[in-house]
Short mmCIF file of C-alpha atoms and ligand atoms in Angstrom, two decimals:
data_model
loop_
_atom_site.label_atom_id
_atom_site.label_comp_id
_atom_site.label_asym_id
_atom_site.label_seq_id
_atom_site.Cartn_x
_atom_site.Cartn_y
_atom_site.Cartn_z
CA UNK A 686 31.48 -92.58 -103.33
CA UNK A 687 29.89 -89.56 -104.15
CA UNK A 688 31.00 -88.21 -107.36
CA UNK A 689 31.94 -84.08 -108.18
CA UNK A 690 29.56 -83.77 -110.70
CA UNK A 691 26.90 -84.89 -108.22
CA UNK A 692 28.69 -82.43 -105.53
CA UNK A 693 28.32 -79.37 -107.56
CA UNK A 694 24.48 -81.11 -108.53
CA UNK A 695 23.66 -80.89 -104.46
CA UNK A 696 25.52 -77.25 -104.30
CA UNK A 697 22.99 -75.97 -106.97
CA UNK A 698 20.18 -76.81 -104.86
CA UNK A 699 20.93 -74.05 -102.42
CA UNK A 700 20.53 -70.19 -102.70
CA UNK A 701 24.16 -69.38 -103.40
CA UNK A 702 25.42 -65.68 -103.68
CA UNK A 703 26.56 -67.44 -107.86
CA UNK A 704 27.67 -70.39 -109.40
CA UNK A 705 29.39 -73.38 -108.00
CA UNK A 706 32.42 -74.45 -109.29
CA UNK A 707 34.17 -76.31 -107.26
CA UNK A 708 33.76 -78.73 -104.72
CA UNK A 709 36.66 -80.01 -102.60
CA UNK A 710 36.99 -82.05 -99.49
CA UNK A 711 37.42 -80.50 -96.35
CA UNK A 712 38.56 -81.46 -92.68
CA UNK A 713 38.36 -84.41 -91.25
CA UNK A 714 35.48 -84.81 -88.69
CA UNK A 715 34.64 -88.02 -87.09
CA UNK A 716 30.81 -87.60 -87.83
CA UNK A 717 29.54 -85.64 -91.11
CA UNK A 718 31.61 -85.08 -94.00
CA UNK A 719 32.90 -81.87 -94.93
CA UNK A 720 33.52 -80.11 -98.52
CA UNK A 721 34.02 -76.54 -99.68
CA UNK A 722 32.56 -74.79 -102.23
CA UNK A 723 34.01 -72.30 -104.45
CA UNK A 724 32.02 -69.93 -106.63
CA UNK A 725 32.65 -69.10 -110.46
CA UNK A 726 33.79 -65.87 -110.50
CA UNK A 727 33.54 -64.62 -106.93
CA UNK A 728 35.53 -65.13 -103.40
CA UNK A 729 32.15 -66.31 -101.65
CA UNK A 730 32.84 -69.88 -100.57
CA UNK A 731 30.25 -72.22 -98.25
CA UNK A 732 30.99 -74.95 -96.32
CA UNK A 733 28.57 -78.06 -97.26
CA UNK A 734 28.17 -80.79 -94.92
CA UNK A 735 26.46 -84.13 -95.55
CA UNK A 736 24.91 -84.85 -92.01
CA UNK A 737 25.69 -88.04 -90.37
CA UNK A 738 21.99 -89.83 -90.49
CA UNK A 739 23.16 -93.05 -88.61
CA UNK A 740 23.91 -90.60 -85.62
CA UNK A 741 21.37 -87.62 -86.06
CA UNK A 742 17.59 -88.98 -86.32
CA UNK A 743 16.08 -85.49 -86.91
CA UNK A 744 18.34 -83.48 -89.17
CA UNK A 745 14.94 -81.12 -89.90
CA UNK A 746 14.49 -80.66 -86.01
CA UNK A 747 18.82 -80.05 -85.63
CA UNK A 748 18.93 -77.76 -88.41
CA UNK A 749 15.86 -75.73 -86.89
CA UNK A 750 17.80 -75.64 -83.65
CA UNK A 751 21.17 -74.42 -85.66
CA UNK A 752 19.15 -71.37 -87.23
CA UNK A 753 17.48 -70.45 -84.08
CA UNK A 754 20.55 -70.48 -82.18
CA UNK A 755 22.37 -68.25 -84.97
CA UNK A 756 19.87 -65.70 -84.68
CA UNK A 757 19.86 -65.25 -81.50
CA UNK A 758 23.82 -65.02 -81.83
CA UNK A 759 23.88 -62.52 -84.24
CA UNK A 760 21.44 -60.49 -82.70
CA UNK A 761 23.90 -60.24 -79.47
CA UNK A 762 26.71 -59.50 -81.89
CA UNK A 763 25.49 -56.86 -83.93
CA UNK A 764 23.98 -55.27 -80.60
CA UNK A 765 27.78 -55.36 -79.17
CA UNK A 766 28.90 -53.70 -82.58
CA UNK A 767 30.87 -56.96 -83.91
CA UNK A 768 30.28 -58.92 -87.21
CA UNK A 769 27.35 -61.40 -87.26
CA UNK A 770 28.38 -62.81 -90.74
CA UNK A 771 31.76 -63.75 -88.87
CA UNK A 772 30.89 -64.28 -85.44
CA UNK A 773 28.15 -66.75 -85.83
CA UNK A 774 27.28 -69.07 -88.51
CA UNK A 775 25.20 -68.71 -91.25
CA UNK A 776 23.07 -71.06 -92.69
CA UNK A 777 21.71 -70.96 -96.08
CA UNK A 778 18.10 -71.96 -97.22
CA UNK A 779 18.22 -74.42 -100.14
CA UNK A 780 16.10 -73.65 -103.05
CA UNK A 781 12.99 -74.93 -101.38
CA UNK A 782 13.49 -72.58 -98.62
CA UNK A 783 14.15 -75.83 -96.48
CA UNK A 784 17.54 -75.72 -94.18
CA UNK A 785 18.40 -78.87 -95.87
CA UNK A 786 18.18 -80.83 -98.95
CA UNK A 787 17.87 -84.70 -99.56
CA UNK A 788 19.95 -85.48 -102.17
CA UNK A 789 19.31 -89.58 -102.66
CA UNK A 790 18.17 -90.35 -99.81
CA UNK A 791 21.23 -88.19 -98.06
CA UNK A 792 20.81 -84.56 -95.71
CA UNK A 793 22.91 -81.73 -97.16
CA UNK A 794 23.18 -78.68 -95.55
CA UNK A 795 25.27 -75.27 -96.20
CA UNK A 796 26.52 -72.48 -94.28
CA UNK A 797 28.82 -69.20 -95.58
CA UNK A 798 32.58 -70.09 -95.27
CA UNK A 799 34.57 -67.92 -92.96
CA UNK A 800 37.62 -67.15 -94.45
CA UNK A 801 41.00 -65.14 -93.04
CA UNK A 802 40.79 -67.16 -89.55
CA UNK A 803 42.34 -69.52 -88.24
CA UNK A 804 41.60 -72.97 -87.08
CA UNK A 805 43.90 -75.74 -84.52
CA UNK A 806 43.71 -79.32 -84.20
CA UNK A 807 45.77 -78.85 -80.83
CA UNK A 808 46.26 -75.60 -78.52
CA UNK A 809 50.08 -75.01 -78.62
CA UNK A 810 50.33 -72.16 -76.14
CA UNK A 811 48.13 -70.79 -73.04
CA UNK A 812 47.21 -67.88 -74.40
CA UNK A 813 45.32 -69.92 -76.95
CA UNK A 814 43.94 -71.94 -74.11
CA UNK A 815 42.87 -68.58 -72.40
CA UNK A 816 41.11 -67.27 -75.28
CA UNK A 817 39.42 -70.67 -76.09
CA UNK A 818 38.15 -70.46 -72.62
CA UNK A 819 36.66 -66.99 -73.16
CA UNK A 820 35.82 -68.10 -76.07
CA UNK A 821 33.45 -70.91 -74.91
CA UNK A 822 32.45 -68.96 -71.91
CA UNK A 823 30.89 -66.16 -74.15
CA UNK A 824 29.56 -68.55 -76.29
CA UNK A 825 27.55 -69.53 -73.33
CA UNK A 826 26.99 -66.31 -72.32
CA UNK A 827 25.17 -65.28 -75.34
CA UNK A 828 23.07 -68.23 -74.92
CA UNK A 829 21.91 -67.75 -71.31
CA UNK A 830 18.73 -65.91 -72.43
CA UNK A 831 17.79 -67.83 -75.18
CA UNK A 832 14.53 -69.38 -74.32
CA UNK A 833 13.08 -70.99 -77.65
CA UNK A 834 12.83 -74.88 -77.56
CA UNK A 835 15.31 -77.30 -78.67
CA UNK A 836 15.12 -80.69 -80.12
CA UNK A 837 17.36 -82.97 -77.98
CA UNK A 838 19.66 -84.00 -81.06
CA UNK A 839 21.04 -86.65 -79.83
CA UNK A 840 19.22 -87.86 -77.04
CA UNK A 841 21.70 -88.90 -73.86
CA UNK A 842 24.86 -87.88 -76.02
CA UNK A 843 26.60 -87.01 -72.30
CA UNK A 844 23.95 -88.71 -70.21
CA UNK A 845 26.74 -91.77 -68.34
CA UNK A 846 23.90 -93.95 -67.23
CA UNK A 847 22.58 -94.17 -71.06
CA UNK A 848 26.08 -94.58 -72.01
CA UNK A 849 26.65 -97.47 -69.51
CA UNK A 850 22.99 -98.78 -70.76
CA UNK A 851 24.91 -98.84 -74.42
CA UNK A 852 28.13 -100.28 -73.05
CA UNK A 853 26.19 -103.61 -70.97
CA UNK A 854 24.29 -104.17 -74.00
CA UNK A 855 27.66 -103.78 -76.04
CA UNK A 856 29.78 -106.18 -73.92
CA UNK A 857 27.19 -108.45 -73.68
CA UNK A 858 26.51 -108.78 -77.86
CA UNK A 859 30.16 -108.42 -78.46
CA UNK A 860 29.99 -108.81 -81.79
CA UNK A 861 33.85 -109.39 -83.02
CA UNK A 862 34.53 -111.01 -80.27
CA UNK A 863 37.27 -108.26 -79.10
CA UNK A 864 35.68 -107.79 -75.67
CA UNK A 865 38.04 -110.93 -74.53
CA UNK A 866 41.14 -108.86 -75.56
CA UNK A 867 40.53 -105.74 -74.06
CA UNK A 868 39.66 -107.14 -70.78
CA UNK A 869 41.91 -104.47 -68.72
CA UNK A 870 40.69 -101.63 -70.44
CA UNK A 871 37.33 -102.73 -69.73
CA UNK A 872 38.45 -102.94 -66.08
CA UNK A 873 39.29 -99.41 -66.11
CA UNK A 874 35.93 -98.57 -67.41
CA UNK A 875 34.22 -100.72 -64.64
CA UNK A 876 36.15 -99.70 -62.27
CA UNK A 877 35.07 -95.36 -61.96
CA UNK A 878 31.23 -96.52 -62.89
CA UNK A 879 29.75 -95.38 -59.51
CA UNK A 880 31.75 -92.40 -59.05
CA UNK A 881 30.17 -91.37 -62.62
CA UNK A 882 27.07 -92.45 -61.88
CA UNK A 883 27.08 -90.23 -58.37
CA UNK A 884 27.96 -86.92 -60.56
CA UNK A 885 25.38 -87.76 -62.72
CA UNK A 886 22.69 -87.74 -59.68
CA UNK A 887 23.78 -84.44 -59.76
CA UNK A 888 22.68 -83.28 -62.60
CA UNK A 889 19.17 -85.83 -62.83
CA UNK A 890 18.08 -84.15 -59.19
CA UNK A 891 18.83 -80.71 -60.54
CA UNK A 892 21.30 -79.24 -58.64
CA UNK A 893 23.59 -78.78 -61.62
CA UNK A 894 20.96 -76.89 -63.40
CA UNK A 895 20.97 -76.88 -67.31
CA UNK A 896 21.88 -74.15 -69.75
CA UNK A 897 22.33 -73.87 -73.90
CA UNK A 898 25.02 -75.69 -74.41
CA UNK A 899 27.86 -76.92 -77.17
CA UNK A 900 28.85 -80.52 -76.09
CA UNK A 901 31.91 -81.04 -78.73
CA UNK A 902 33.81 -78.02 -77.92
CA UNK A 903 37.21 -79.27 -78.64
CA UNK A 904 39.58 -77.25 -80.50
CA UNK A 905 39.01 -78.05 -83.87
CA UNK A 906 35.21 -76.74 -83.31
CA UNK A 907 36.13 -73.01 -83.04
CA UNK A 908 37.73 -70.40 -85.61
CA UNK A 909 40.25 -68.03 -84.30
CA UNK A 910 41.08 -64.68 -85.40
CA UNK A 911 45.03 -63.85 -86.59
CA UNK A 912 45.31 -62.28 -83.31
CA UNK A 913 44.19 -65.70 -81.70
CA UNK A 914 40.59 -64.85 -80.44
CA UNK A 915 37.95 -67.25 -80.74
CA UNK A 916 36.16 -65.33 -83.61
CA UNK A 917 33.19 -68.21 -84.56
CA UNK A 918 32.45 -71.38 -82.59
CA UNK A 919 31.34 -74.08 -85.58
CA UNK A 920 29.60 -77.31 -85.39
CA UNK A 921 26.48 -76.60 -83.60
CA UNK A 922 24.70 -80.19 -84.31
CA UNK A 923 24.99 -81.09 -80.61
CA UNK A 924 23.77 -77.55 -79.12
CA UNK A 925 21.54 -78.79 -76.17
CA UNK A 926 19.72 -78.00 -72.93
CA UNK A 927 22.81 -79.69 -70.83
CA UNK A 928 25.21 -78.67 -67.90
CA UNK A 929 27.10 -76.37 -68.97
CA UNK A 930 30.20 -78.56 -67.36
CA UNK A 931 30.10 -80.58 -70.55
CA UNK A 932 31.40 -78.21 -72.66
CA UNK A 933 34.48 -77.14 -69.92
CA UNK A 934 35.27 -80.84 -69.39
CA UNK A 935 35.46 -81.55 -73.20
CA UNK A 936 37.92 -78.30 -73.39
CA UNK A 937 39.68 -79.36 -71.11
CA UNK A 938 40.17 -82.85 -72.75
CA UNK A 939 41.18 -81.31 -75.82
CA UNK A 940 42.97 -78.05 -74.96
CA UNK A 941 45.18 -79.66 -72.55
CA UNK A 942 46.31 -82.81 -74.17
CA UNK A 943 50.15 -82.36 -74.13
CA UNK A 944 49.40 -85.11 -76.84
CA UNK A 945 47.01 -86.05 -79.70
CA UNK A 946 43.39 -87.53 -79.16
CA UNK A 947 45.07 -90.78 -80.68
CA UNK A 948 48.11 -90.45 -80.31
CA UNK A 949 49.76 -94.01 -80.35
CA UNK A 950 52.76 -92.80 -78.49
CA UNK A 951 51.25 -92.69 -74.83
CA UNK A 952 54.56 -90.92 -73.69
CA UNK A 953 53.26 -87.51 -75.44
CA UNK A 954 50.05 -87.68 -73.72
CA UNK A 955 49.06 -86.20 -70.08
CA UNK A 956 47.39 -83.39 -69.01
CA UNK A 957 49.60 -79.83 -68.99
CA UNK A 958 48.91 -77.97 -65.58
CA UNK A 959 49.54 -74.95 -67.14
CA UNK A 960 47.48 -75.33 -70.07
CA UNK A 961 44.28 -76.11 -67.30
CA UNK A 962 44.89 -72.77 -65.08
CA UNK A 963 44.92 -70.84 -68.69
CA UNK A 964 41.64 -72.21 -69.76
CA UNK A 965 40.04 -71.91 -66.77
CA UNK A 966 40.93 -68.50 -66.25
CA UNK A 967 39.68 -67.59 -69.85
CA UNK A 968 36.19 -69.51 -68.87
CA UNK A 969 35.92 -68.11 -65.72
CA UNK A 970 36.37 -64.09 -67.23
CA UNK A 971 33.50 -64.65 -69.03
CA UNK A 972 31.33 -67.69 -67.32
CA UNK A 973 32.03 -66.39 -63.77
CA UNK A 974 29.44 -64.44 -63.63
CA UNK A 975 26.54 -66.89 -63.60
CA UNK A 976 28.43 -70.09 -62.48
CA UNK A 977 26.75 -71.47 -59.64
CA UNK A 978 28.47 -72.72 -56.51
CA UNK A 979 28.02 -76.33 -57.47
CA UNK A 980 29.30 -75.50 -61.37
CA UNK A 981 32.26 -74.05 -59.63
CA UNK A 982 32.29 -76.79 -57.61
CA UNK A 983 32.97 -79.68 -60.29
CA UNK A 984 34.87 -77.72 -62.81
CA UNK A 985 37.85 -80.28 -62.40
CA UNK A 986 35.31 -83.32 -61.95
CA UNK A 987 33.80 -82.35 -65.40
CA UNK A 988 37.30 -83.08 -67.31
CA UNK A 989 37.47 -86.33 -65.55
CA UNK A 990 33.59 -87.35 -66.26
CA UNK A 991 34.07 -86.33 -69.95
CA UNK A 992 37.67 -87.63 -70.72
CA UNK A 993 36.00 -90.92 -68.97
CA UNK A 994 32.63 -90.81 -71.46
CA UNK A 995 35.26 -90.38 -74.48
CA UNK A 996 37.09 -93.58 -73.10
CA UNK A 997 34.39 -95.17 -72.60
CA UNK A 998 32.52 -94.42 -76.11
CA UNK A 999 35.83 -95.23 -77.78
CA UNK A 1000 36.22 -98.65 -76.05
CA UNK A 1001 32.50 -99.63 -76.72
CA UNK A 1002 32.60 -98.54 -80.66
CA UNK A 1003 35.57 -101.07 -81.14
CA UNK A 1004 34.18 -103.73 -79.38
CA UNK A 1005 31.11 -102.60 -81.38
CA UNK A 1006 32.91 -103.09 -84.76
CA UNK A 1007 33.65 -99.28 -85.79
CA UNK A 1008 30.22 -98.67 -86.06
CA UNK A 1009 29.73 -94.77 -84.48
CA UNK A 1010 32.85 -93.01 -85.21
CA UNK A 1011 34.91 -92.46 -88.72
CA UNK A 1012 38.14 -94.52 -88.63
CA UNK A 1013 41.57 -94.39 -90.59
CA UNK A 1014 43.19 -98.02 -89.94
CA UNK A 1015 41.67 -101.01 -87.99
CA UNK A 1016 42.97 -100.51 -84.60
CA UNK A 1017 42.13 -96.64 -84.14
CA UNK A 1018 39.46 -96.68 -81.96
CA UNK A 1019 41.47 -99.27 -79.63
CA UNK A 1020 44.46 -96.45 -80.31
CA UNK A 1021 41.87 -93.62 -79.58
CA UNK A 1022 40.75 -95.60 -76.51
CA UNK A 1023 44.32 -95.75 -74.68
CA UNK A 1024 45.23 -92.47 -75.42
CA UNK A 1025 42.39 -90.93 -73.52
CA UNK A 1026 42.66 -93.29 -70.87
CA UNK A 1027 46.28 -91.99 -70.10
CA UNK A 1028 44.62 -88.55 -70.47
CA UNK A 1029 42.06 -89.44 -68.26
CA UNK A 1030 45.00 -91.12 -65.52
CA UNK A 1031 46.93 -87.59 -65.75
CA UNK A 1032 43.69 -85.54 -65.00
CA UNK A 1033 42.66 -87.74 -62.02
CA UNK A 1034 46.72 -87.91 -60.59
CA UNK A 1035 46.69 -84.13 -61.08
CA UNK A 1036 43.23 -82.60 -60.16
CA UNK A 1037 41.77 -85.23 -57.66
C1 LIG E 1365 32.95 -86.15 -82.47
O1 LIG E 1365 31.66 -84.06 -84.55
P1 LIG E 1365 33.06 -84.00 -84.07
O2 LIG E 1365 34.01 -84.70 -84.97
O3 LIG E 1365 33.45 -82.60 -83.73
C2 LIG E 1365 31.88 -86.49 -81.42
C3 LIG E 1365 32.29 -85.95 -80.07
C4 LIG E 1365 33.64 -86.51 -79.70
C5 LIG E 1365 34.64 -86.17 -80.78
C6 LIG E 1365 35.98 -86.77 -80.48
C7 LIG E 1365 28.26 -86.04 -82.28
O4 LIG E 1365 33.05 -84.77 -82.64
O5 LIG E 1365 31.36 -86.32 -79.09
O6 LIG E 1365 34.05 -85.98 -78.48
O7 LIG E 1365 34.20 -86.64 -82.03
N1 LIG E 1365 30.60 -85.93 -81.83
C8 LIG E 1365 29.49 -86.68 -81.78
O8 LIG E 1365 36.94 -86.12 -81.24
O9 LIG E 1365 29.49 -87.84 -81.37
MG1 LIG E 1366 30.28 -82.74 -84.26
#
């Protein structure tokens, strides 16, 4: 356990606007972990974030990409008059000038906090699902011209036929022996592998082309304003060259779960119709007007291919042992896994 002494240690390595005082926990993400840090004196905060280095490989290369990508962001803000400190985040140098620092062996990084917004684990009306929709879809707007190179952070995060490469090699080690008693669920995984596999041609052949991308853009990745605009989308470790579908299917997994991501009640969980049409219609305002046909096309198949990579990457981490993804109690990836599976049964009963 890291101690707050050697918090406030790390926070003095970076070129902060004054003094840390204060470090506190903050959030709970499923990859990196998350503290705030307040100032002496002053109502500047930062967000530090201890990179997950079992996950990322190149935190040098993914940090590169983040401040890259900002830049280009804030350019396109400023240009259409908004505020690039709140639009877009920004990362701060450490001491060294690096965009990280090692702290024992550990990858730090900091960007400025952006305070008066609002953030949502779970979109409670369709308005919200509207905006997140425009939200995203400008998001990718902004992007469509950027043309610098990016490190692949996470090479075949959304790629299905690495997944199922993972998964074989998974079931086949089995390490807790757990495959045994999740033989159904495996079943279900087995059972849509071609019809995957088939999208995926898709986008290996090139007719889904590839844009700059978010890859994790459920709810909790995206600030809102007080009036409910998206005002900042956060956690750009996974920005990538990728369909762009990726980051509507995983919106649509998250923005219309009637339910929570684990919730172990499956009765909460479907997909709400009405929460769909309002996040679509957001996207679309903003992402119609480069969509291909074929994007157009498999809108609704992306929701089903990534609600299907969640259950499957789920699944494969408890069989694994808990390896990938943070968990509260011993059963939550199994939890996480049937709750997305229902999801993914409501998507495919109402969109296919
Ligand atoms: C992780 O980083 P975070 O907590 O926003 C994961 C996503 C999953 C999500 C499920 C790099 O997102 O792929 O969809 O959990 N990110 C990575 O909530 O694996
Ligand atoms: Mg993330």
């Amino acid at each position: 356990m890291i101690t707050g002494a050697q918090l406030l240690e790390i926070a003095r390595s970076f070129q902060l606007e004054g003094t840390p005082e204060q470090v506190d926990n903050l959030g709970d993400g499923f990859i990196n972990d998350t503290y705030i840090i307040r100032l002496s004196g002053s109502p500047v905060k930062y967000i530090l974030q201890r990179k997950n280095t079992n996950i990322f490989k190149d935190i040098p290369g993914m940090m590169n990409n983040i401040h890259a990508i900002t830049r280009h962001l804030k350019k396109k803000i400023e240009a259409a008059g908004g505020d690039p400190m709140r639009e877009a985040l920004t990362v701060v140098p450490a001491n060294d000038g690096k965009l990280y620092y090692v702290y024992e062996g550990e990858y730090w990084c900091v960007t400025v906090f952006i305070g008066n917004s609002v953030s949502y684990d779970k979109a409670d009306t369709p308005l919200l699902a509207e905006r997140g929709g425009r939200g995203i879809g400008k998001f990718q707007a902004m992007l469509s011209d950027f043309d610098q190179p990016l490190v692949d952070t996470l090479p075949g995060f959304h790629n299905i036929k690495f997944r199922f490469g993972q998964w074989d090699e998974t079931l086949a080690r089995d390490p807790q022996n757990r495959a045994a008693s999740v033989r159904d669920l495996i079943a279900e995984v087995e059972s849509r592998r071609d019809v995957m596999l088939d999208f995926y041609k898709l986008i290996e052949n090139g007719q889904i082309p590839l844009r700059v991308t978010h890859n994790d853009t459920k709810i909790a990745n995206m600030l809102f304003d007080k009036e409910g605009n998206v005002l900042c989308v956060l956690d750009l470790d996974t920005v990538l060259k990728a369909p762009c579908l990726y980051d509507f299917g995983d919106s649509i997994r998250s923005y219309t779960n009637t339910g929570a991501e684990d919730d172990p009640n499956l009765d909460n969980v479907s997909m709400s119709r009405e929460m769909y049409d309002a996040f679509l219609r957001g996207y679309l305002s903003e992402a119609g007007s480069f969509l291909t046909g074929i994007e157009r096309q498999y809108l609704p198949f992306s929701a089903r291919y990534i609600t299907y990579e969640q259950v499957l990457r789920f699944l494969m981490d408890y069989i694994d042992g808990d390896k990938y993804y943070k968990v509260k109690y011993p059963e939550h990836n199994l939890v996480r896994t049937k709750a997305q599976l229902k999801l993914l049964q409501s998507i495919e009963q109402q969109l296919f």
